[in-house]
Amino acid sequence: MESSLPGLEAILLVGGQGTRLRPLTLGTPKPLLPTAGVPFLAHQLARARSFGVRRIVFATSYKASMFEPVFGDGADFGLKLEYMTEETPLGTGGAIRNAAQALTVSSDAPVLVLNGDILSGHDIGDQIRAHVDRQAAVTLHLTEVDDPTRFGCVPTDSTGRVTAFLEKTPNPVTNRINAGCYVFTRSVIDSIPAGEVVSVERQTFPGLIESGELVLGYADRTYWLDVGTPAALVQGSRDLVLGKLASPALPGPTGEHLALPGALLSPEAKAVGGTVVGAGARVEAGATVTGSILLDDCVVGAGATVTDSVVGAGARIAAGAVVRDALIGDRAVVGAGNELQAGIRVWPDIQLPDCAVRYSSDV
C-alpha cells in the first residue's frame, strides 16, 4: 500500500557499532548481518519501497565503506540510494542533520527517518498521513510493550500530542515507548545544529515539546523488534522465515526453514522453527537445527543439535555437539561432545577440542 506522497525521501541511521552482537559485528556492521537469508537492511529497504519511499540517504559511521558494495545505487530495490558518512559519530540528531545535506525535498515536506536495527510491521503510510494531516513538527512511531521498565516511555495527551520524554523508571506512566521510526518536517531537521553531537531523544524532541511545537505520537501494537542482541537477531530471522512478519525481501517461501542456494540438508536431518541454512552450508544425518541462523559454508555434523543460535560462516559443529542460545564465530570449530549454551560466544577461528566445555556432568 503506497502513500499518496510522490517523491518521498528517507534517512536510514546505520552508524552504530553493534557491540552487543560481537563477535558477529567485528567484521560486519550490524545492519548488514544476514537475517532470514539477506542482509538485515534489505527487509527495511523493501518495506520502505512498498510505502512509496523512492530515495534513501544512508547515515553511516562504523565500517561505512561496507554498505555501498552491498546495496549499490539501490536500483535492485527500485530505490535511489545515497551514502553520507560522519567522520566522528554525532549522535542520532547529528547523524540525521548530516545526512539531510543529501535530501532534495522542500522544507515543508515530510522526511521518514528509520533506525537500522528495528523490525516493524506498522503502517508507515498511515504514520506519514497522520503527520501531514496534523502538520506536526515530528511524528514518532510509539509501540506498546508489556514491560516498559526496560525503556524510556513517551506519554501522550488525548489528541496524540507527546507531552514528555521520560527516561527509564521502575514505575512508568505509560506502556508506550519510542519505536525508532520518525517522520520529520524537513525544516525541523534543518534546525538541528550542524556538525555537533546531538541526541534527538534527549535534546531535539524535548526541545520541540518545550517550545510548543506539535510532536505527535503514532501508537500501535503491531509486530516490533529491536534486533540489538543475539537472541533478538535470531528471533527476528526466525519470525521472518515463519511469516510472523511479512517481508518483500525474503528470498524464498515462508516455512519451517529457508535453504539458500547450494545448501545441503541430509534427508535424515531436521531444520525447523524458522531456521536459515546458508549458501553452501551442510547439515548432516541425524542433526537437528531449530530456530537458528546457519551462515554460508558452515557444517553441522551428524547428530549435532543447534537451537536458537547463530553459526558463523565456515564454522564447524562436530558430530554430537550441542549448541543452544550461542554465537559461534566465523570459521570456529566446536569439537565433539561440547555443550555450549546460555548466551556463550565463541570468537572467530577458535578451535574447541572435544568435550572442552560441558554443562552436564555426564561425558
Coordinates of C-alpha atoms in Angstrom, one line a residue:
M1 CA 0.0 0.0 0.0
E2 CA 1.8 3.1 -1.2
S3 CA 1.5 6.5 0.4
S4 CA 0.0 9.3 -1.8
L5 CA 3.1 11.3 -1.4
P6 CA 5.2 11.3 -4.6
G7 CA 9.0 11.7 -4.2
L8 CA 9.0 10.6 -0.5
E9 CA 12.6 10.6 0.9
A10 CA 14.0 8.8 3.9
I11 CA 17.1 8.8 6.1
L12 CA 18.3 5.4 7.4
L13 CA 20.5 5.5 10.6
V14 CA 23.1 2.8 10.3
G15 CA 26.1 4.2 12.2
G16 CA 26.1 2.0 15.3
Q17 CA 28.9 -0.4 16.3
G18 CA 26.6 -3.2 17.3
T19 CA 28.8 -4.0 20.4
R20 CA 26.1 -6.3 21.9
L21 CA 26.3 -8.5 18.9
R22 CA 30.1 -9.2 19.0
P23 CA 31.8 -11.3 17.6
L24 CA 29.3 -11.2 14.7
T25 CA 29.9 -7.4 14.3
L26 CA 33.7 -7.5 14.5
G27 CA 33.9 -7.7 10.7
T28 CA 30.4 -6.7 9.6
P29 CA 28.2 -3.7 10.7
K30 CA 25.0 -4.8 12.5
P31 CA 22.6 -3.7 9.7
L32 CA 24.4 -6.0 7.2
L33 CA 24.1 -9.2 9.3
P34 CA 22.3 -11.9 7.5
T35 CA 18.7 -12.1 8.7
A36 CA 16.3 -14.5 7.0
G37 CA 18.7 -15.1 4.2
V38 CA 19.5 -11.5 3.3
P39 CA 21.3 -8.5 4.9
F40 CA 19.1 -7.1 7.7
L41 CA 18.6 -3.8 5.9
A42 CA 17.2 -5.5 2.8
H43 CA 14.0 -6.0 4.7
Q44 CA 13.8 -2.3 5.7
L45 CA 14.6 -1.1 2.2
A46 CA 11.9 -3.4 0.6
R47 CA 9.3 -2.2 3.2
A48 CA 10.1 1.4 2.7
R49 CA 9.8 1.0 -1.0
S50 CA 6.3 -0.6 -0.5
F51 CA 5.1 2.5 1.2
G52 CA 6.2 4.8 -1.6
V53 CA 9.7 5.8 -0.5
R54 CA 11.9 6.3 -3.6
R55 CA 15.1 7.8 -2.3
I56 CA 17.0 6.9 0.9
V57 CA 20.1 8.5 2.4
F58 CA 22.2 6.2 4.5
A59 CA 23.7 7.8 7.6
T60 CA 26.9 5.7 8.0
S61 CA 29.7 5.8 10.5
Y62 CA 31.0 2.4 11.7
K63 CA 32.5 0.4 8.8
A64 CA 30.9 3.0 6.5
S65 CA 32.6 1.7 3.3
M66 CA 30.8 -1.7 3.6
F67 CA 27.3 -0.5 2.7
E68 CA 27.6 0.6 -0.9
P69 CA 29.2 -2.6 -2.2
V70 CA 26.1 -4.5 -0.8
F71 CA 23.3 -2.1 -2.0
G72 CA 24.9 0.0 -4.7
D73 CA 22.8 2.7 -6.1
G74 CA 19.6 0.9 -5.0
A75 CA 18.3 0.0 -8.5
D76 CA 17.8 -3.6 -7.4
F77 CA 15.3 -2.3 -4.8
G78 CA 13.6 0.2 -7.1
L79 CA 15.3 2.9 -5.0
K80 CA 17.8 5.7 -5.3
L81 CA 20.4 5.4 -2.5
E82 CA 22.9 8.0 -1.3
Y83 CA 25.6 7.5 1.3
M84 CA 26.6 10.1 3.9
T85 CA 29.4 9.4 6.4
E86 CA 30.1 11.0 9.8
E87 CA 33.8 11.3 10.3
T88 CA 33.2 11.2 14.1
P89 CA 29.9 9.9 15.5
L90 CA 27.4 12.8 16.0
G91 CA 24.6 11.1 17.9
T92 CA 21.2 10.4 16.5
G93 CA 20.3 14.1 15.9
G94 CA 23.8 14.9 14.4
A95 CA 23.6 11.9 12.1
I96 CA 20.1 12.9 10.8
R97 CA 21.3 16.5 10.3
N98 CA 24.5 15.4 8.5
A99 CA 22.5 13.1 6.2
A100 CA 20.0 15.8 5.4
Q101 CA 22.6 17.5 3.2
A102 CA 21.7 14.9 0.6
L103 CA 17.9 15.4 0.7
T104 CA 16.3 17.0 -2.3
V105 CA 12.7 17.7 -0.9
S106 CA 11.4 21.1 0.1
S107 CA 11.5 22.5 3.6
D108 CA 7.8 21.7 4.3
A109 CA 8.0 18.1 3.0
P110 CA 7.8 15.0 5.3
V111 CA 11.1 13.0 5.7
L112 CA 10.9 9.5 7.0
V113 CA 13.7 8.5 9.5
L114 CA 14.4 4.8 10.1
N115 CA 16.7 3.1 12.6
G116 CA 18.8 0.4 11.0
D117 CA 18.2 -2.1 13.8
I118 CA 14.4 -2.2 14.0
L119 CA 12.0 -4.7 12.5
S120 CA 8.4 -3.3 12.5
G121 CA 5.1 -4.2 10.9
H122 CA 3.4 -0.9 11.4
D123 CA 1.7 1.1 8.6
I124 CA 4.4 3.7 7.7
G125 CA 2.0 5.2 5.1
D126 CA -0.6 5.8 7.8
Q127 CA 2.1 7.4 10.1
I128 CA 3.1 9.8 7.3
R129 CA -0.5 10.7 6.6
A130 CA -1.1 11.5 10.3
H131 CA 2.0 13.7 10.3
V132 CA 0.9 15.6 7.1
D133 CA -2.8 15.9 8.2
R134 CA -1.9 17.4 11.6
Q135 CA 1.0 19.5 10.2
A136 CA 3.3 18.1 13.0
A137 CA 6.9 19.1 13.5
V138 CA 7.7 15.4 14.0
T139 CA 5.6 12.2 14.4
L140 CA 7.0 9.3 16.4
H141 CA 6.0 5.7 16.0
L142 CA 5.2 4.5 19.5
T143 CA 4.9 0.8 20.3
E144 CA 3.1 -0.7 23.3
V145 CA 5.2 -3.1 25.3
D146 CA 4.3 -5.5 28.1
D147 CA 7.3 -4.3 30.2
P148 CA 8.0 -0.6 29.7
T149 CA 10.5 -0.5 32.7
R150 CA 13.3 -1.6 30.2
F151 CA 12.7 1.5 28.1
G152 CA 12.2 5.2 28.4
C153 CA 8.4 5.9 27.9
V154 CA 6.6 8.5 25.9
P155 CA 3.2 9.8 27.3
T156 CA 0.7 11.5 25.0
D157 CA -2.5 13.5 25.7
S158 CA -5.9 12.7 24.3
T159 CA -5.1 14.3 20.9
G160 CA -2.0 12.2 20.4
R161 CA 0.4 15.1 21.3
V162 CA 3.5 13.9 23.0
T163 CA 3.8 15.6 26.4
A164 CA 7.2 14.3 27.6
F165 CA 10.2 12.1 27.0
L166 CA 10.8 10.1 30.2
E167 CA 14.0 8.1 31.0
K168 CA 13.8 4.5 32.2
T169 CA 11.9 4.3 35.6
P170 CA 10.6 1.5 37.8
N171 CA 7.1 2.9 37.6
P172 CA 6.4 4.1 34.0
V173 CA 3.4 6.3 33.5
T174 CA 2.6 4.5 30.2
N175 CA 3.5 1.3 28.3
R176 CA 4.2 3.3 25.1
I177 CA 7.8 3.6 24.1
N178 CA 9.7 5.3 21.3
A179 CA 9.8 2.7 18.5
G180 CA 12.5 4.4 16.5
C181 CA 10.7 5.4 13.3
Y182 CA 10.1 9.1 12.8
V183 CA 8.5 11.5 10.3
F184 CA 10.1 14.9 10.4
T185 CA 9.1 18.0 8.6
R186 CA 12.3 18.9 6.6
S187 CA 12.7 22.3 8.2
V188 CA 12.8 20.8 11.7
I189 CA 15.8 18.6 10.6
D190 CA 17.5 21.8 9.2
S191 CA 17.1 23.5 12.6
I192 CA 19.3 20.8 14.3
P193 CA 22.8 22.3 14.8
A194 CA 25.2 21.1 12.0
G195 CA 28.4 19.2 12.9
E196 CA 27.6 18.9 16.6
V197 CA 26.8 15.8 18.7
V198 CA 23.0 15.9 19.2
S199 CA 20.6 13.4 20.6
V200 CA 17.1 13.6 19.2
E201 CA 15.7 11.7 22.2
R202 CA 17.4 13.8 24.9
Q203 CA 17.7 17.2 23.1
T204 CA 15.7 17.7 19.9
F205 CA 12.3 16.1 20.9
P206 CA 12.2 17.6 24.4
G207 CA 13.2 21.0 23.0
L208 CA 10.4 20.9 20.4
I209 CA 7.9 19.9 23.1
E210 CA 9.1 22.7 25.4
S211 CA 8.8 25.3 22.7
G212 CA 5.2 24.3 21.9
E213 CA 5.8 22.6 18.6
L214 CA 3.5 19.7 17.7
V215 CA 5.3 16.4 18.4
L216 CA 2.8 13.7 17.6
G217 CA 2.7 10.1 18.7
Y218 CA 1.6 7.4 16.3
A219 CA 0.9 4.4 18.5
D220 CA 0.1 0.8 17.6
R221 CA 0.6 -2.8 18.7
T222 CA 1.8 -4.5 15.5
Y223 CA 5.0 -6.5 15.3
W224 CA 8.0 -4.7 16.6
L225 CA 11.5 -5.9 17.5
D226 CA 14.8 -4.2 18.3
V227 CA 17.5 -6.6 17.0
G228 CA 20.3 -5.3 19.2
T229 CA 21.1 -8.6 21.0
P230 CA 22.0 -12.1 19.7
A231 CA 18.6 -13.5 21.0
A232 CA 16.7 -10.8 19.2
L233 CA 18.6 -11.2 15.9
V234 CA 17.8 -14.9 15.9
Q235 CA 14.2 -14.2 16.8
G236 CA 13.8 -11.6 14.0
S237 CA 15.2 -14.0 11.4
R238 CA 13.0 -16.8 12.7
D239 CA 9.9 -14.7 12.7
L240 CA 10.5 -13.6 9.1
V241 CA 11.1 -17.2 7.9
L242 CA 8.0 -18.4 9.7
G243 CA 6.0 -15.5 8.2
K244 CA 5.1 -13.8 11.5
L245 CA 6.2 -10.6 9.9
A246 CA 5.9 -10.2 6.1
S247 CA 8.9 -9.0 4.2
P248 CA 9.1 -8.4 0.4
A249 CA 12.8 -9.2 0.7
L250 CA 12.5 -12.8 1.9
P251 CA 14.4 -14.8 -0.7
G252 CA 12.0 -17.8 -0.7
P253 CA 8.7 -19.0 0.6
T254 CA 7.9 -18.9 4.4
G255 CA 8.0 -22.1 6.3
E256 CA 9.9 -24.2 8.9
H257 CA 13.2 -23.5 7.2
L258 CA 14.7 -21.4 4.4
A259 CA 17.6 -23.1 2.4
L260 CA 19.8 -20.8 0.3
P261 CA 21.3 -21.9 -3.0
G262 CA 23.9 -24.7 -2.5
A263 CA 22.7 -25.6 1.0
L264 CA 22.9 -29.4 1.7
L265 CA 20.4 -30.8 4.1
S266 CA 20.5 -34.5 4.7
P267 CA 17.2 -36.3 4.3
E268 CA 17.8 -37.6 7.8
A269 CA 18.4 -34.2 9.3
K270 CA 15.8 -31.7 10.7
A271 CA 15.8 -28.0 10.1
V272 CA 12.7 -26.4 11.8
G273 CA 11.4 -23.4 13.7
G274 CA 12.3 -20.8 11.1
T275 CA 15.9 -21.9 10.6
V276 CA 18.0 -20.4 7.8
V277 CA 20.5 -22.8 6.1
G278 CA 23.1 -20.6 4.4
A279 CA 24.5 -21.0 0.9
G280 CA 26.8 -24.0 0.8
A281 CA 26.1 -24.9 4.4
R282 CA 25.8 -28.6 5.3
V283 CA 23.5 -30.3 7.8
E284 CA 24.4 -33.9 8.2
A285 CA 22.3 -37.0 9.0
G286 CA 20.6 -37.0 12.5
A287 CA 21.4 -33.4 13.2
T288 CA 18.6 -31.1 14.4
V289 CA 18.6 -27.4 13.9
T290 CA 15.8 -25.3 15.4
G291 CA 15.1 -21.6 15.0
S292 CA 18.8 -20.8 14.1
I293 CA 20.9 -18.9 11.6
L294 CA 23.4 -21.1 9.8
L295 CA 25.7 -18.8 7.8
D296 CA 27.3 -19.7 4.5
D297 CA 29.6 -22.8 4.2
C298 CA 29.2 -23.9 7.8
V299 CA 28.8 -27.5 8.8
V300 CA 26.6 -29.1 11.4
G301 CA 27.8 -32.6 11.9
A302 CA 25.9 -35.9 12.3
G303 CA 23.7 -36.0 15.4
A304 CA 24.6 -32.5 16.5
T305 CA 21.9 -30.2 17.9
V306 CA 21.8 -26.4 17.2
T307 CA 19.0 -24.4 18.8
D308 CA 18.3 -20.6 18.9
S309 CA 21.9 -19.9 17.8
V310 CA 24.0 -18.3 15.1
V311 CA 26.7 -20.5 13.5
G312 CA 29.2 -18.3 11.6
A313 CA 30.4 -18.6 8.0
G314 CA 32.7 -21.6 7.5
A315 CA 32.3 -22.8 11.2
R316 CA 32.1 -26.5 12.0
I317 CA 29.9 -28.1 14.7
A318 CA 31.3 -31.6 15.2
A319 CA 29.2 -34.7 15.4
G320 CA 27.0 -34.9 18.6
A321 CA 27.9 -31.4 19.9
V322 CA 25.1 -29.4 21.5
V323 CA 24.8 -25.6 20.7
R324 CA 22.0 -23.7 22.3
D325 CA 21.4 -19.9 22.7
A326 CA 25.0 -19.4 21.4
L327 CA 27.0 -17.3 18.9
I328 CA 29.7 -19.3 17.1
G329 CA 32.1 -17.0 15.2
D330 CA 33.2 -17.5 11.6
R331 CA 35.5 -20.5 10.9
A332 CA 35.4 -21.6 14.6
V333 CA 35.4 -25.4 15.2
V334 CA 33.3 -26.9 18.0
G335 CA 34.7 -30.4 18.8
A336 CA 32.5 -33.4 19.5
G337 CA 31.0 -33.7 23.0
N338 CA 30.9 -29.9 23.7
E339 CA 27.8 -28.4 25.2
L340 CA 27.6 -24.7 24.5
Q341 CA 24.6 -22.7 25.9
A342 CA 23.3 -19.8 28.0
G343 CA 24.5 -17.0 25.7
I344 CA 28.0 -18.2 25.2
R345 CA 30.0 -16.6 22.4
V346 CA 32.9 -18.3 20.6
W347 CA 35.2 -15.9 18.7
P348 CA 36.2 -16.4 15.1
D349 CA 38.9 -19.1 14.2
I350 CA 38.8 -20.6 17.8
Q351 CA 39.1 -24.4 17.9
L352 CA 37.4 -26.1 20.9
P353 CA 38.8 -29.6 21.4
D354 CA 36.3 -32.5 22.1
C355 CA 34.5 -32.2 25.4
A356 CA 36.2 -28.9 26.2
V357 CA 33.0 -27.1 27.6
R358 CA 30.3 -29.0 29.4
Y359 CA 27.2 -28.0 31.4
S360 CA 26.2 -31.5 32.4
S361 CA 28.4 -33.9 34.4
D362 CA 28.0 -36.9 32.1
V363 CA 30.5 -37.4 29.4

